[in-house]
Amino acid sequence: MTIENVIIIGSGPAGFTAGLYTARAQLNPLLITGNEIGGQVALTHEIENYPGFPEGLPGPELVERFQKQAERFGTRIEYDYVNEVDFHRHPFIVRTQSGKEYQARSVIVSTGATPRKLQVPGEEELTGRGVSYCGTCDGFFFRGKEVVVVGGGDSAIEEGIFLTRFATKVTVIHRRDELRASKILQKRAFENEKMDFIWDTVVESINAGENNAVASVTLRNVKTGEIREFPTDGVFIFIGHVPNSQIFEGQLEMKDGYVVTNKYMHTSVPGVFAAGEIQDNRFRQVASSVGQGTMAAMEAEKFLAELEDKGYEQVRAEMLGLELAGA
Ligand SMILES: Cc1cc2nc3c(=O)[nH]c(=O)nc-3n(C[C@H](O)[C@H](O)[C@H](O)COP(=O)(O)OP(=O)(O)OC[C@H]3O[C@@H](n4cnc5c(N)ncnc54)[C@H](O)[C@@H]3O)c2cc1C
């Protein structure tokens, strides 16, 4: 079986950037996309804060550009999903849903994060029937309708503003009495006539109407305890993310579900690097993920050069600061 130099897991900004850099370094990388090509960016209608695009650009277009640039230098793309890894042995093993097994000298983990669920009755059953986690994908279906947005951070407000292009009214339901979103987004939201706010309130359940689509939400005021039913055609949920780290349980050191890295993007296993939101719950931006993808790729390159000179046991020991027996 061929041993890959580097396998990149995930096709978000961190993954495609790692692909670009390792391909330009002649490492012939293999990138396994996962189910969402482009990751969260593909779900974003407009990216305004990625440098080099002063007018902003649609998320899906940025993804296309990332992919094109990575492929231009030879990144091989596999449309598959990794469901098992073995980092306890070297070369590392990566297994996919389609039944393939790969061996790799180094791995870059960039599996990012997926939207957090509210975990209330009705949410699961009504997903795709009025419940959504992506304004860009589903906003169009709510033309002329009324929707609620749950959350108070940047994503919630940004997507809420976007939804006013379609919906006649967007009501933001937030569990606190002020938003966490950046001031510029708050200003835009407060000035938008189609937007309304319900403060100190959580969603208790999402309720179906006659046609088995969303008809209302049951709300609870966290200060007064008052419960009421609020009619709506759609529920857009933006309450944060959970890292896609399940397959690394028992393989890599983790904290609160995030893969632990040092400042060079090294994980607890020498030769396995991690970049983007899988290891970063602080910055969570396209630009920071791209930066971390760059760092992980450059470190993988250095690791592979040392591996060739010294062999895995020696490099591993050096990276972990261990003495090799008999060395
Ligand atoms: C609605 C919304 C709006 C946003 N707006 C902005 C913005 O305006 N500006 C900004 O800078 N940032 C924005 N962000 C955040 C930005 O999109 C993320 O910070 C960035 O995408 C993180 O990149 P990443 O590469 O770490 O992972 P992600 O984008 O999360 O991608 C993860 C990738 O890993 C893959 N994957 C997961 N599990 C597996 C597996 N087991 N096997 C193989 N592949 C796997 C997925 O398919 C996906 O391709 C927004 C996010 C959202 C959701």
Short mmCIF file of C-alpha atoms and ligand atoms in Angstrom, two decimals:
data_model
loop_
_atom_site.label_atom_id
_atom_site.label_comp_id
_atom_site.label_asym_id
_atom_site.label_seq_id
_atom_site.Cartn_x
_atom_site.Cartn_y
_atom_site.Cartn_z
CA MET A 1 0.00 0.00 0.00
CA THR A 2 1.29 3.48 -0.86
CA ILE A 3 2.22 5.57 2.12
CA GLU A 4 0.93 9.12 1.74
CA ASN A 5 3.22 11.95 2.86
CA VAL A 6 0.36 13.95 4.24
CA ILE A 7 -3.36 13.41 4.57
CA ILE A 8 -5.50 16.45 5.27
CA ILE A 9 -8.85 15.73 6.89
CA GLY A 10 -11.46 18.41 6.13
CA SER A 11 -12.10 20.87 3.31
CA GLY A 12 -12.74 24.15 5.13
CA PRO A 13 -10.41 27.17 4.90
CA ALA A 14 -7.81 25.46 7.13
CA GLY A 15 -7.82 22.25 5.08
CA PHE A 16 -7.64 23.84 1.63
CA THR A 17 -4.84 26.15 2.81
CA ALA A 18 -2.90 23.19 4.20
CA GLY A 19 -3.44 21.55 0.81
CA LEU A 20 -2.12 24.59 -1.04
CA TYR A 21 1.03 24.82 1.07
CA THR A 22 1.89 21.12 1.18
CA ALA A 23 1.24 20.82 -2.56
CA ARG A 24 3.54 23.75 -3.32
CA ALA A 25 6.13 22.02 -1.11
CA GLN A 26 5.90 19.01 -3.50
CA LEU A 27 4.43 16.72 -0.87
CA ASN A 28 1.59 15.48 -3.11
CA PRO A 29 -1.07 15.87 -0.36
CA LEU A 30 -4.35 13.97 -0.23
CA LEU A 31 -7.29 15.97 1.11
CA ILE A 32 -10.41 14.13 2.30
CA THR A 33 -13.33 16.55 2.12
CA GLY A 34 -15.93 15.27 4.58
CA ASN A 35 -19.60 15.85 3.89
CA GLU A 36 -19.47 19.65 3.64
CA ILE A 37 -17.08 20.76 0.93
CA GLY A 38 -15.80 24.17 1.95
CA GLY A 39 -17.01 23.70 5.51
CA GLN A 40 -18.80 26.56 7.21
CA VAL A 41 -17.79 29.08 4.57
CA ALA A 42 -20.00 27.26 2.09
CA LEU A 43 -22.93 28.10 4.38
CA THR A 44 -22.12 31.81 4.57
CA HIS A 45 -23.83 34.20 2.19
CA GLU A 46 -21.17 36.93 2.30
CA ILE A 47 -17.67 37.17 3.71
CA GLU A 48 -16.73 40.81 4.21
CA ASN A 49 -13.69 40.46 6.43
CA TYR A 50 -11.38 38.20 4.46
CA PRO A 51 -8.47 40.37 3.29
CA GLY A 52 -7.95 40.83 -0.44
CA PHE A 53 -11.65 41.08 -1.28
CA PRO A 54 -12.57 44.69 -0.46
CA GLU A 55 -16.12 44.32 -1.76
CA GLY A 56 -16.66 41.03 0.09
CA LEU A 57 -17.66 37.84 -1.72
CA PRO A 58 -20.20 35.02 -1.33
CA GLY A 59 -18.95 32.13 0.86
CA PRO A 60 -19.44 29.49 -1.88
CA GLU A 61 -17.31 31.58 -4.27
CA LEU A 62 -14.49 31.80 -1.72
CA VAL A 63 -14.64 28.01 -1.31
CA GLU A 64 -14.37 27.55 -5.06
CA ARG A 65 -11.32 29.79 -5.12
CA PHE A 66 -9.68 27.95 -2.19
CA GLN A 67 -10.23 24.60 -3.90
CA LYS A 68 -9.02 25.78 -7.30
CA GLN A 69 -5.82 27.19 -5.82
CA ALA A 70 -5.11 24.02 -3.80
CA GLU A 71 -5.73 21.82 -6.87
CA ARG A 72 -3.65 24.03 -9.14
CA PHE A 73 -0.52 22.92 -7.28
CA GLY A 74 -1.52 19.26 -7.14
CA THR A 75 -3.64 18.67 -4.03
CA ARG A 76 -5.58 15.46 -4.65
CA ILE A 77 -9.17 15.68 -3.44
CA GLU A 78 -11.14 12.65 -2.21
CA TYR A 79 -14.87 13.15 -1.69
CA ASP A 80 -15.16 10.90 1.33
CA TYR A 81 -15.59 11.02 5.12
CA VAL A 82 -13.06 9.79 7.66
CA ASN A 83 -14.67 7.56 10.26
CA GLU A 84 -11.62 6.12 11.98
CA VAL A 85 -7.98 6.97 12.58
CA ASP A 86 -5.16 5.13 14.29
CA PHE A 87 -2.44 7.46 15.49
CA HIS A 88 -0.99 4.93 17.93
CA ARG A 89 1.15 3.46 15.17
CA HIS A 90 3.31 4.98 12.44
CA PRO A 91 2.66 5.29 9.51
CA PHE A 92 -0.73 6.52 10.73
CA ILE A 93 -3.92 4.85 9.52
CA VAL A 94 -6.93 6.75 8.16
CA ARG A 95 -10.13 4.86 7.29
CA THR A 96 -13.09 6.28 5.42
CA GLN A 97 -16.80 5.70 5.13
CA SER A 98 -16.44 4.30 1.63
CA GLY A 99 -14.25 1.52 3.05
CA LYS A 100 -10.84 2.87 1.99
CA GLU A 101 -7.79 2.61 4.23
CA TYR A 102 -4.81 4.92 3.89
CA GLN A 103 -1.38 5.04 5.49
CA ALA A 104 0.19 8.42 6.11
CA ARG A 105 3.49 9.73 7.40
CA SER A 106 1.76 12.89 8.64
CA VAL A 107 -1.82 14.05 9.09
CA ILE A 108 -3.33 17.52 9.28
CA VAL A 109 -6.65 17.54 11.13
CA SER A 110 -8.94 20.35 10.01
CA THR A 111 -12.41 18.96 10.65
CA GLY A 112 -13.78 22.26 12.01
CA ALA A 113 -17.10 22.46 13.74
CA THR A 114 -20.83 22.05 13.07
CA PRO A 115 -23.80 24.07 14.32
CA ARG A 116 -24.95 23.44 17.87
CA LYS A 117 -28.49 22.13 18.27
CA LEU A 118 -31.05 23.68 20.61
CA GLN A 119 -32.07 20.19 21.71
CA VAL A 120 -35.72 21.05 22.21
CA PRO A 121 -38.79 19.04 21.20
CA GLY A 122 -39.66 19.47 17.53
CA GLU A 123 -36.19 20.55 16.41
CA GLU A 124 -35.08 17.28 14.88
CA GLU A 125 -38.42 16.33 13.32
CA LEU A 126 -38.85 19.77 11.75
CA THR A 127 -35.33 20.20 10.41
CA GLY A 128 -35.80 20.87 6.70
CA ARG A 129 -39.48 21.63 7.39
CA GLY A 130 -38.91 25.12 8.72
CA VAL A 131 -35.96 24.55 11.06
CA SER A 132 -32.62 25.57 9.54
CA TYR A 133 -29.01 26.27 10.51
CA CYS A 134 -28.12 28.11 7.30
CA GLY A 135 -29.66 31.36 6.06
CA THR A 136 -27.78 31.19 2.76
CA CYS A 137 -29.09 27.72 2.00
CA ASP A 138 -32.70 28.11 3.06
CA GLY A 139 -33.51 31.85 3.20
CA PHE A 140 -35.05 31.77 -0.26
CA PHE A 141 -37.81 29.39 0.90
CA PHE A 142 -39.06 32.04 3.34
CA ARG A 143 -39.86 34.73 0.80
CA GLY A 144 -42.81 36.74 2.13
CA LYS A 145 -42.88 34.77 5.40
CA GLU A 146 -42.02 35.50 9.03
CA VAL A 147 -39.09 33.78 10.72
CA VAL A 148 -37.31 33.76 14.06
CA VAL A 149 -33.56 33.67 14.57
CA VAL A 150 -32.26 32.09 17.77
CA GLY A 151 -28.96 33.48 19.10
CA GLY A 152 -27.21 36.77 19.72
CA GLY A 153 -23.67 36.43 18.33
CA ASP A 154 -22.16 37.56 15.02
CA SER A 155 -23.51 34.63 13.01
CA ALA A 156 -27.07 35.06 14.34
CA ILE A 157 -27.20 38.77 13.61
CA GLU A 158 -25.41 38.58 10.28
CA GLU A 159 -27.69 35.79 9.08
CA GLY A 160 -30.73 37.57 10.56
CA ILE A 161 -29.95 40.67 8.50
CA PHE A 162 -29.49 38.49 5.43
CA LEU A 163 -32.87 36.84 6.01
CA THR A 164 -34.63 40.23 5.84
CA ARG A 165 -34.00 40.04 2.07
CA PHE A 166 -36.63 37.30 1.92
CA ALA A 167 -38.74 37.34 5.06
CA THR A 168 -41.19 40.11 5.86
CA LYS A 169 -40.15 39.98 9.50
CA VAL A 170 -37.17 38.49 11.37
CA THR A 171 -37.50 38.22 15.13
CA VAL A 172 -34.31 37.57 17.06
CA ILE A 173 -34.83 35.52 20.21
CA HIS A 174 -31.98 35.92 22.64
CA ARG A 175 -31.55 34.51 26.13
CA ARG A 176 -29.79 37.65 27.42
CA ASP A 177 -30.77 41.32 27.42
CA GLU A 178 -28.03 42.39 25.02
CA LEU A 179 -26.34 40.99 21.94
CA ARG A 180 -22.84 39.54 21.79
CA ALA A 181 -22.50 40.45 18.10
CA SER A 182 -20.00 43.12 17.01
CA LYS A 183 -21.15 46.74 17.32
CA ILE A 184 -21.26 47.29 13.55
CA LEU A 185 -23.64 44.34 13.10
CA GLN A 186 -25.77 45.44 16.07
CA LYS A 187 -26.14 48.90 14.56
CA ARG A 188 -27.24 47.43 11.21
CA ALA A 189 -29.71 45.12 12.92
CA PHE A 190 -31.26 47.80 15.14
CA GLU A 191 -31.66 50.10 12.14
CA ASN A 192 -33.31 47.40 10.04
CA GLU A 193 -37.08 47.93 10.07
CA LYS A 194 -37.79 44.28 9.39
CA MET A 195 -35.94 43.14 12.52
CA ASP A 196 -37.41 42.74 15.95
CA PHE A 197 -35.98 41.43 19.23
CA ILE A 198 -37.30 39.33 22.08
CA TRP A 199 -34.90 39.52 25.04
CA ASP A 200 -34.25 37.24 28.03
CA THR A 201 -36.06 34.44 26.29
CA VAL A 202 -35.38 30.85 25.33
CA VAL A 203 -37.16 28.47 22.98
CA GLU A 204 -38.81 25.60 24.84
CA SER A 205 -40.19 23.76 21.81
CA ILE A 206 -40.75 24.09 18.08
CA ASN A 207 -44.28 23.26 17.07
CA ALA A 208 -45.70 21.89 13.84
CA GLY A 209 -48.86 23.06 12.12
CA GLU A 210 -51.34 21.19 9.96
CA ASN A 211 -48.93 20.41 7.10
CA ASN A 212 -46.25 19.11 9.48
CA ALA A 213 -44.12 22.22 8.99
CA VAL A 214 -43.11 24.81 11.60
CA ALA A 215 -46.06 26.89 12.81
CA SER A 216 -44.86 28.34 16.12
CA VAL A 217 -42.29 28.28 18.90
CA THR A 218 -43.01 28.07 22.59
CA LEU A 219 -41.00 30.71 24.42
CA ARG A 220 -40.03 31.11 28.07
CA ASN A 221 -38.90 34.37 29.60
CA VAL A 222 -35.92 33.43 31.78
CA LYS A 223 -36.53 36.36 34.16
CA THR A 224 -40.31 36.15 34.68
CA GLY A 225 -40.86 32.49 33.80
CA GLU A 226 -43.74 33.51 31.50
CA ILE A 227 -44.50 30.97 28.77
CA ARG A 228 -46.11 31.94 25.48
CA GLU A 229 -46.58 30.66 21.98
CA PHE A 230 -45.13 32.75 19.16
CA PRO A 231 -46.33 32.03 15.61
CA THR A 232 -43.62 31.73 12.95
CA ASP A 233 -42.97 30.06 9.60
CA GLY A 234 -39.30 29.33 10.16
CA VAL A 235 -36.72 28.88 12.92
CA PHE A 236 -33.07 29.69 12.14
CA ILE A 237 -30.69 28.51 14.87
CA PHE A 238 -27.26 30.12 15.36
CA ILE A 239 -26.16 29.30 18.90
CA GLY A 240 -22.58 28.27 18.37
CA HIS A 241 -20.75 25.20 17.24
CA VAL A 242 -19.45 21.86 18.39
CA PRO A 243 -16.05 20.65 17.21
CA ASN A 244 -16.03 17.62 14.87
CA SER A 245 -13.62 15.70 17.04
CA GLN A 246 -15.41 12.41 17.84
CA ILE A 247 -13.10 10.33 15.66
CA PHE A 248 -10.06 11.62 17.56
CA GLU A 249 -11.27 10.48 21.01
CA GLY A 250 -8.56 8.35 22.58
CA GLN A 251 -6.15 9.30 19.78
CA LEU A 252 -5.31 12.94 20.47
CA GLU A 253 -5.32 14.99 23.66
CA MET A 254 -8.50 17.08 23.83
CA LYS A 255 -10.03 19.76 26.01
CA ASP A 256 -13.77 20.45 26.01
CA GLY A 257 -14.01 18.52 22.75
CA TYR A 258 -11.32 20.59 21.00
CA VAL A 259 -8.03 19.07 19.88
CA VAL A 260 -5.20 20.49 21.98
CA THR A 261 -2.30 22.03 20.01
CA ASN A 262 0.79 24.00 20.91
CA LYS A 263 1.57 27.31 19.24
CA TYR A 264 3.04 25.47 16.23
CA MET A 265 -0.19 23.50 15.61
CA HIS A 266 1.39 20.27 16.92
CA THR A 267 -1.07 17.89 18.59
CA SER A 268 -0.12 15.46 21.36
CA VAL A 269 1.02 12.98 18.65
CA PRO A 270 4.19 13.96 16.77
CA GLY A 271 3.40 14.05 13.04
CA VAL A 272 -0.27 14.90 13.56
CA PHE A 273 -1.07 18.59 13.26
CA ALA A 274 -4.38 20.41 13.69
CA ALA A 275 -5.63 23.73 12.32
CA GLY A 276 -8.78 25.82 12.29
CA GLU A 277 -11.84 25.52 14.49
CA ILE A 278 -11.11 21.94 15.51
CA GLN A 279 -8.43 23.38 17.80
CA ASP A 280 -9.53 27.00 18.13
CA ASN A 281 -12.65 28.06 19.97
CA ARG A 282 -11.45 31.62 20.39
CA PHE A 283 -10.88 33.32 17.00
CA ARG A 284 -13.05 31.20 14.69
CA GLN A 285 -12.58 33.17 11.52
CA VAL A 286 -11.76 32.33 7.94
CA ALA A 287 -8.57 34.40 8.18
CA SER A 288 -7.39 32.76 11.41
CA SER A 289 -8.21 29.27 10.09
CA VAL A 290 -6.27 29.99 6.90
CA GLY A 291 -3.32 31.18 9.02
CA GLN A 292 -3.41 28.07 11.17
CA GLY A 293 -3.67 25.86 8.05
CA THR A 294 -0.51 27.54 6.78
CA MET A 295 1.31 26.91 10.05
CA ALA A 296 0.24 23.26 10.23
CA ALA A 297 1.36 22.68 6.64
CA MET A 298 4.76 24.27 7.18
CA GLU A 299 5.28 22.21 10.33
CA ALA A 300 4.25 19.02 8.51
CA GLU A 301 6.84 19.83 5.84
CA LYS A 302 9.54 20.26 8.49
CA PHE A 303 8.45 17.07 10.24
CA LEU A 304 8.65 15.06 6.99
CA ALA A 305 12.13 16.35 6.24
CA GLU A 306 13.32 15.31 9.71
CA LEU A 307 11.53 11.98 9.41
CA GLU A 308 13.52 11.16 6.31
CA ASP A 309 16.79 11.96 8.09
CA LYS A 310 16.14 10.40 11.47
CA GLY A 311 13.21 7.99 11.43
CA TYR A 312 9.98 8.25 13.40
CA GLU A 313 11.12 7.10 16.84
CA GLN A 314 13.92 9.67 16.97
CA VAL A 315 11.77 12.54 15.67
CA ARG A 316 8.92 11.57 17.98
CA ALA A 317 11.24 11.50 20.99
CA GLU A 318 12.72 14.87 20.08
CA MET A 319 9.30 16.45 19.61
CA LEU A 320 8.06 15.10 22.92
CA GLY A 321 11.32 16.07 24.65
CA LEU A 322 12.01 12.41 25.57
CA GLU A 323 15.30 10.53 25.91
CA LEU A 324 15.45 7.51 23.62
CA ALA A 325 16.58 4.37 25.44
CA GLY A 326 20.15 3.62 24.39
CA ALA A 327 20.40 6.84 22.34
C1 LIG B 1 -23.22 31.30 9.30
C2 LIG B 1 -21.74 31.56 9.44
C3 LIG B 1 -21.21 32.78 9.08
C4 LIG B 1 -19.83 33.03 9.20
N1 LIG B 1 -19.33 34.23 8.80
C5 LIG B 1 -18.00 34.46 8.85
C6 LIG B 1 -17.44 35.69 8.37
O1 LIG B 1 -18.15 36.57 7.89
N2 LIG B 1 -16.08 35.85 8.45
C7 LIG B 1 -15.25 34.90 8.98
O2 LIG B 1 -14.04 35.12 8.99
N3 LIG B 1 -15.76 33.74 9.43
C8 LIG B 1 -17.09 33.49 9.40
N4 LIG B 1 -17.61 32.30 9.86
C9 LIG B 1 -16.67 31.34 10.50
C10 LIG B 1 -15.83 30.57 9.48
O3 LIG B 1 -16.68 30.03 8.48
C11 LIG B 1 -15.06 29.46 10.20
O4 LIG B 1 -14.23 30.05 11.18
C12 LIG B 1 -14.19 28.64 9.27
O5 LIG B 1 -14.95 28.08 8.23
C13 LIG B 1 -13.49 27.52 10.04
O6 LIG B 1 -12.71 26.82 9.12
P1 LIG B 1 -12.17 25.35 9.38
O7 LIG B 1 -11.35 25.02 8.17
O8 LIG B 1 -11.55 25.23 10.68
O9 LIG B 1 -13.45 24.38 9.45
P2 LIG B 1 -14.89 24.30 8.81
O10 LIG B 1 -15.19 25.44 7.94
O11 LIG B 1 -15.79 24.00 9.96
O12 LIG B 1 -14.76 23.00 7.88
C14 LIG B 1 -14.61 21.72 8.42
C15 LIG B 1 -14.40 20.74 7.30
O13 LIG B 1 -14.09 19.46 7.87
C16 LIG B 1 -14.86 18.45 7.21
N5 LIG B 1 -15.00 17.31 8.12
C17 LIG B 1 -15.60 17.25 9.34
N6 LIG B 1 -15.53 16.00 9.85
C18 LIG B 1 -14.86 15.26 8.92
C19 LIG B 1 -14.46 13.89 8.84
N7 LIG B 1 -14.70 13.03 9.84
N8 LIG B 1 -13.81 13.48 7.74
C20 LIG B 1 -13.50 14.34 6.73
N9 LIG B 1 -13.83 15.64 6.77
C21 LIG B 1 -14.51 16.09 7.82
C22 LIG B 1 -16.16 19.14 6.84
O14 LIG B 1 -16.78 18.46 5.76
C23 LIG B 1 -15.63 20.51 6.42
O15 LIG B 1 -15.21 20.47 5.08
C24 LIG B 1 -18.97 32.02 9.73
C25 LIG B 1 -19.51 30.78 10.10
C26 LIG B 1 -20.88 30.54 9.94
C27 LIG B 1 -21.43 29.19 10.32
#
